[in-house]
């Protein structure tokens, strides 16, 4: 649901405001709420940071984690604005680059993904499925 659709639902903003007021009135509830939001936001943020170099929504997950944290912590709101600005600047810069630079960035991203798959022993697992167990170079140094 978009923000506009949420705003048009009768009483939703009022219910959210009332919920927040009830939390603010009780110090224990306030502290518990902040701990819960802090924990959830941090977990989402860590998952996003791990996912950044891989194809998919890594940066989106980071921004969601910061937005969750930003609902309770001013430093996270500032960091979210800063991170969005840097992300936009990076993508704008990359779009202006020669295709060779863009290809180099794509290749570096691909190498990170391949290295991670190798370290997690994914190649050895798949090799076992197709009968290539003798290709020991596919084994991860951690799971060999």
PDB file of C-alpha atoms in Angstrom:
ATOM      1  CA  UNK A   1       0.000   0.000   0.000  1.00  0.00           C
ATOM      2  CA  UNK A   2       1.340   3.439  -0.880  1.00  0.00           C
ATOM      3  CA  UNK A   3       1.677   6.252   1.631  1.00  0.00           C
ATOM      4  CA  UNK A   4      -1.166   8.109  -0.061  1.00  0.00           C
ATOM      5  CA  UNK A   5      -3.449   5.074   0.263  1.00  0.00           C
ATOM      6  CA  UNK A   6      -2.528   4.701   3.929  1.00  0.00           C
ATOM      7  CA  UNK A   7      -3.234   8.386   4.512  1.00  0.00           C
ATOM      8  CA  UNK A   8      -6.692   8.009   2.972  1.00  0.00           C
ATOM      9  CA  UNK A   9      -7.723   5.125   5.231  1.00  0.00           C
ATOM     10  CA  UNK A  10     -10.068   6.520   7.856  1.00  0.00           C
ATOM     11  CA  UNK A  11      -8.446   6.924  11.210  1.00  0.00           C
ATOM     12  CA  UNK A  12      -5.188   5.101  10.482  1.00  0.00           C
ATOM     13  CA  UNK A  13      -3.009   8.067  11.342  1.00  0.00           C
ATOM     14  CA  UNK A  14      -5.081   8.672  14.451  1.00  0.00           C
ATOM     15  CA  UNK A  15      -4.750   5.030  15.545  1.00  0.00           C
ATOM     16  CA  UNK A  16      -0.987   5.111  15.006  1.00  0.00           C
ATOM     17  CA  UNK A  17      -0.716   8.389  16.926  1.00  0.00           C
ATOM     18  CA  UNK A  18      -2.817   6.961  19.770  1.00  0.00           C
ATOM     19  CA  UNK A  19      -0.658   3.828  19.883  1.00  0.00           C
ATOM     20  CA  UNK A  20       2.503   5.918  20.053  1.00  0.00           C
ATOM     21  CA  UNK A  21       0.984   8.111  22.788  1.00  0.00           C
ATOM     22  CA  UNK A  22       0.154   5.046  24.885  1.00  0.00           C
ATOM     23  CA  UNK A  23       3.742   3.859  24.547  1.00  0.00           C
ATOM     24  CA  UNK A  24       5.125   7.300  25.416  1.00  0.00           C
ATOM     25  CA  UNK A  25       2.989   7.459  28.576  1.00  0.00           C
ATOM     26  CA  UNK A  26       4.585   4.352  30.086  1.00  0.00           C
ATOM     27  CA  UNK A  27       8.373   4.424  30.571  1.00  0.00           C
ATOM     28  CA  UNK A  28       8.700   0.641  30.587  1.00  0.00           C
ATOM     29  CA  UNK A  29       6.696   0.298  27.370  1.00  0.00           C
ATOM     30  CA  UNK A  30       8.753   3.101  25.810  1.00  0.00           C
ATOM     31  CA  UNK A  31      12.031   1.399  26.675  1.00  0.00           C
ATOM     32  CA  UNK A  32      10.765  -2.008  25.505  1.00  0.00           C
ATOM     33  CA  UNK A  33       9.515  -0.489  22.254  1.00  0.00           C
ATOM     34  CA  UNK A  34      12.859   1.228  21.580  1.00  0.00           C
ATOM     35  CA  UNK A  35      14.771  -1.988  22.296  1.00  0.00           C
ATOM     36  CA  UNK A  36      12.468  -3.962  19.971  1.00  0.00           C
ATOM     37  CA  UNK A  37      12.755  -1.371  17.177  1.00  0.00           C
ATOM     38  CA  UNK A  38      16.511  -1.140  17.710  1.00  0.00           C
ATOM     39  CA  UNK A  39      16.921  -4.906  17.525  1.00  0.00           C
ATOM     40  CA  UNK A  40      14.672  -5.360  14.488  1.00  0.00           C
ATOM     41  CA  UNK A  41      16.211  -2.415  12.632  1.00  0.00           C
ATOM     42  CA  UNK A  42      19.742  -3.599  13.367  1.00  0.00           C
ATOM     43  CA  UNK A  43      18.999  -7.132  12.143  1.00  0.00           C
ATOM     44  CA  UNK A  44      17.464  -5.826   8.914  1.00  0.00           C
ATOM     45  CA  UNK A  45      20.367  -3.405   8.456  1.00  0.00           C
ATOM     46  CA  UNK A  46      22.960  -6.181   8.916  1.00  0.00           C
ATOM     47  CA  UNK A  47      21.116  -8.406   6.431  1.00  0.00           C
ATOM     48  CA  UNK A  48      21.114  -5.535   3.946  1.00  0.00           C
ATOM     49  CA  UNK A  49      24.817  -4.845   4.383  1.00  0.00           C
ATOM     50  CA  UNK A  50      25.569  -8.516   3.773  1.00  0.00           C
ATOM     51  CA  UNK A  51      23.371  -8.460   0.656  1.00  0.00           C
ATOM     52  CA  UNK A  52      24.827  -5.276  -0.893  1.00  0.00           C
ATOM     53  CA  UNK A  53      27.384  -6.903  -3.217  1.00  0.00           C
ATOM     54  CA  UNK A  54      24.947  -9.508  -4.521  1.00  0.00           C
ATOM     55  CA  UNK A  55      22.324  -9.201  -7.219  1.00  0.00           C
ATOM     56  CA  UNK A  56      19.059  -8.188  -5.660  1.00  0.00           C
ATOM     57  CA  UNK A  57      17.732  -5.649  -3.211  1.00  0.00           C
ATOM     58  CA  UNK A  58      20.743  -5.224  -0.894  1.00  0.00           C
ATOM     59  CA  UNK A  59      20.605  -1.429  -0.763  1.00  0.00           C
ATOM     60  CA  UNK A  60      16.821  -1.460  -0.434  1.00  0.00           C
ATOM     61  CA  UNK A  61      17.161  -3.720   2.609  1.00  0.00           C
ATOM     62  CA  UNK A  62      19.754  -1.347   4.094  1.00  0.00           C
ATOM     63  CA  UNK A  63      17.397   1.601   3.591  1.00  0.00           C
ATOM     64  CA  UNK A  64      14.495  -0.317   5.164  1.00  0.00           C
ATOM     65  CA  UNK A  65      16.665  -1.177   8.175  1.00  0.00           C
ATOM     66  CA  UNK A  66      17.670   2.472   8.562  1.00  0.00           C
ATOM     67  CA  UNK A  67      14.046   3.567   8.185  1.00  0.00           C
ATOM     68  CA  UNK A  68      13.009   1.155  10.945  1.00  0.00           C
ATOM     69  CA  UNK A  69      15.753   2.525  13.178  1.00  0.00           C
ATOM     70  CA  UNK A  70      14.875   6.062  12.102  1.00  0.00           C
ATOM     71  CA  UNK A  71      11.368   5.657  13.468  1.00  0.00           C
ATOM     72  CA  UNK A  72      12.922   5.843  16.958  1.00  0.00           C
ATOM     73  CA  UNK A  73      16.454   7.199  16.605  1.00  0.00           C
ATOM     74  CA  UNK A  74      17.374  10.581  15.141  1.00  0.00           C
ATOM     75  CA  UNK A  75      20.911   9.438  14.227  1.00  0.00           C
ATOM     76  CA  UNK A  76      19.394   6.747  11.978  1.00  0.00           C
ATOM     77  CA  UNK A  77      17.244   9.343  10.173  1.00  0.00           C
ATOM     78  CA  UNK A  78      20.354  11.410   9.478  1.00  0.00           C
ATOM     79  CA  UNK A  79      22.297   8.329   8.358  1.00  0.00           C
ATOM     80  CA  UNK A  80      19.427   7.287   6.063  1.00  0.00           C
ATOM     81  CA  UNK A  81      19.413  10.715   4.362  1.00  0.00           C
ATOM     82  CA  UNK A  82      23.198  10.584   4.032  1.00  0.00           C
ATOM     83  CA  UNK A  83      23.228   6.998   2.676  1.00  0.00           C
ATOM     84  CA  UNK A  84      20.491   7.734   0.144  1.00  0.00           C
ATOM     85  CA  UNK A  85      22.421  10.758  -1.067  1.00  0.00           C
ATOM     86  CA  UNK A  86      25.649   8.782  -1.450  1.00  0.00           C
ATOM     87  CA  UNK A  87      23.823   5.921  -3.180  1.00  0.00           C
ATOM     88  CA  UNK A  88      22.189   8.333  -5.635  1.00  0.00           C
ATOM     89  CA  UNK A  89      25.534  10.039  -6.254  1.00  0.00           C
ATOM     90  CA  UNK A  90      27.209   6.659  -6.915  1.00  0.00           C
ATOM     91  CA  UNK A  91      24.542   5.512  -9.372  1.00  0.00           C
ATOM     92  CA  UNK A  92      24.584   8.890 -11.136  1.00  0.00           C
ATOM     93  CA  UNK A  93      28.386   8.734 -11.384  1.00  0.00           C
ATOM     94  CA  UNK A  94      28.291   5.164 -12.694  1.00  0.00           C
ATOM     95  CA  UNK A  95      25.713   6.083 -15.352  1.00  0.00           C
ATOM     96  CA  UNK A  96      28.022   8.830 -16.647  1.00  0.00           C
ATOM     97  CA  UNK A  97      30.985   6.479 -16.998  1.00  0.00           C
ATOM     98  CA  UNK A  98      32.201   4.790 -20.142  1.00  0.00           C
ATOM     99  CA  UNK A  99      30.747   1.352 -20.763  1.00  0.00           C
ATOM    100  CA  UNK A 100      34.139  -0.195 -19.930  1.00  0.00           C
ATOM    101  CA  UNK A 101      34.026   1.218 -16.388  1.00  0.00           C
ATOM    102  CA  UNK A 102      30.457  -0.004 -15.992  1.00  0.00           C
ATOM    103  CA  UNK A 103      31.553  -3.433 -17.195  1.00  0.00           C
ATOM    104  CA  UNK A 104      34.477  -3.416 -14.749  1.00  0.00           C
ATOM    105  CA  UNK A 105      32.120  -2.661 -11.838  1.00  0.00           C
ATOM    106  CA  UNK A 106      29.807  -5.443 -13.005  1.00  0.00           C
ATOM    107  CA  UNK A 107      32.756  -7.858 -13.245  1.00  0.00           C
ATOM    108  CA  UNK A 108      33.945  -6.926  -9.733  1.00  0.00           C
ATOM    109  CA  UNK A 109      30.461  -7.565  -8.393  1.00  0.00           C
ATOM    110  CA  UNK A 110      30.393 -10.926 -10.177  1.00  0.00           C
ATOM    111  CA  UNK A 111      33.767 -11.867  -8.673  1.00  0.00           C
ATOM    112  CA  UNK A 112      32.485 -11.066  -5.173  1.00  0.00           C
ATOM    113  CA  UNK A 113      29.470 -13.298  -5.743  1.00  0.00           C
ATOM    114  CA  UNK A 114      31.618 -16.140  -7.132  1.00  0.00           C
ATOM    115  CA  UNK A 115      34.120 -15.872  -4.270  1.00  0.00           C
ATOM    116  CA  UNK A 116      31.328 -16.020  -1.715  1.00  0.00           C
ATOM    117  CA  UNK A 117      29.731 -19.033  -3.389  1.00  0.00           C
ATOM    118  CA  UNK A 118      33.121 -20.786  -3.406  1.00  0.00           C
ATOM    119  CA  UNK A 119      33.781 -19.945   0.261  1.00  0.00           C
ATOM    120  CA  UNK A 120      30.310 -21.251   1.192  1.00  0.00           C
ATOM    121  CA  UNK A 121      31.078 -24.505  -0.689  1.00  0.00           C
ATOM    122  CA  UNK A 122      28.239 -24.061  -3.190  1.00  0.00           C
ATOM    123  CA  UNK A 123      30.373 -25.142  -6.163  1.00  0.00           C
ATOM    124  CA  UNK A 124      31.476 -28.375  -4.483  1.00  0.00           C
ATOM    125  CA  UNK A 125      27.876 -29.152  -3.554  1.00  0.00           C
ATOM    126  CA  UNK A 126      26.692 -28.731  -7.137  1.00  0.00           C
ATOM    127  CA  UNK A 127      29.714 -30.688  -8.427  1.00  0.00           C
ATOM    128  CA  UNK A 128      28.635 -33.580  -6.208  1.00  0.00           C
ATOM    129  CA  UNK A 129      25.185 -33.503  -7.762  1.00  0.00           C
ATOM    130  CA  UNK A 130      26.603 -33.942 -11.271  1.00  0.00           C
ATOM    131  CA  UNK A 131      29.345 -36.437 -10.416  1.00  0.00           C
ATOM    132  CA  UNK A 132      32.367 -34.150 -10.356  1.00  0.00           C
ATOM    133  CA  UNK A 133      33.529 -34.883  -6.806  1.00  0.00           C
ATOM    134  CA  UNK A 134      37.109 -35.324  -8.060  1.00  0.00           C
ATOM    135  CA  UNK A 135      37.322 -31.592  -8.821  1.00  0.00           C
ATOM    136  CA  UNK A 136      38.716 -30.822  -5.393  1.00  0.00           C
ATOM    137  CA  UNK A 137      39.600 -27.249  -6.364  1.00  0.00           C
ATOM    138  CA  UNK A 138      35.879 -26.480  -6.125  1.00  0.00           C
ATOM    139  CA  UNK A 139      35.921 -27.223  -2.389  1.00  0.00           C
ATOM    140  CA  UNK A 140      35.878 -24.336   0.017  1.00  0.00           C
ATOM    141  CA  UNK A 141      38.856 -24.048   2.374  1.00  0.00           C
ATOM    142  CA  UNK A 142      36.314 -23.814   5.208  1.00  0.00           C
ATOM    143  CA  UNK A 143      34.110 -26.805   4.338  1.00  0.00           C
ATOM    144  CA  UNK A 144      36.571 -29.088   2.519  1.00  0.00           C
TER     145      UNK A 144
END
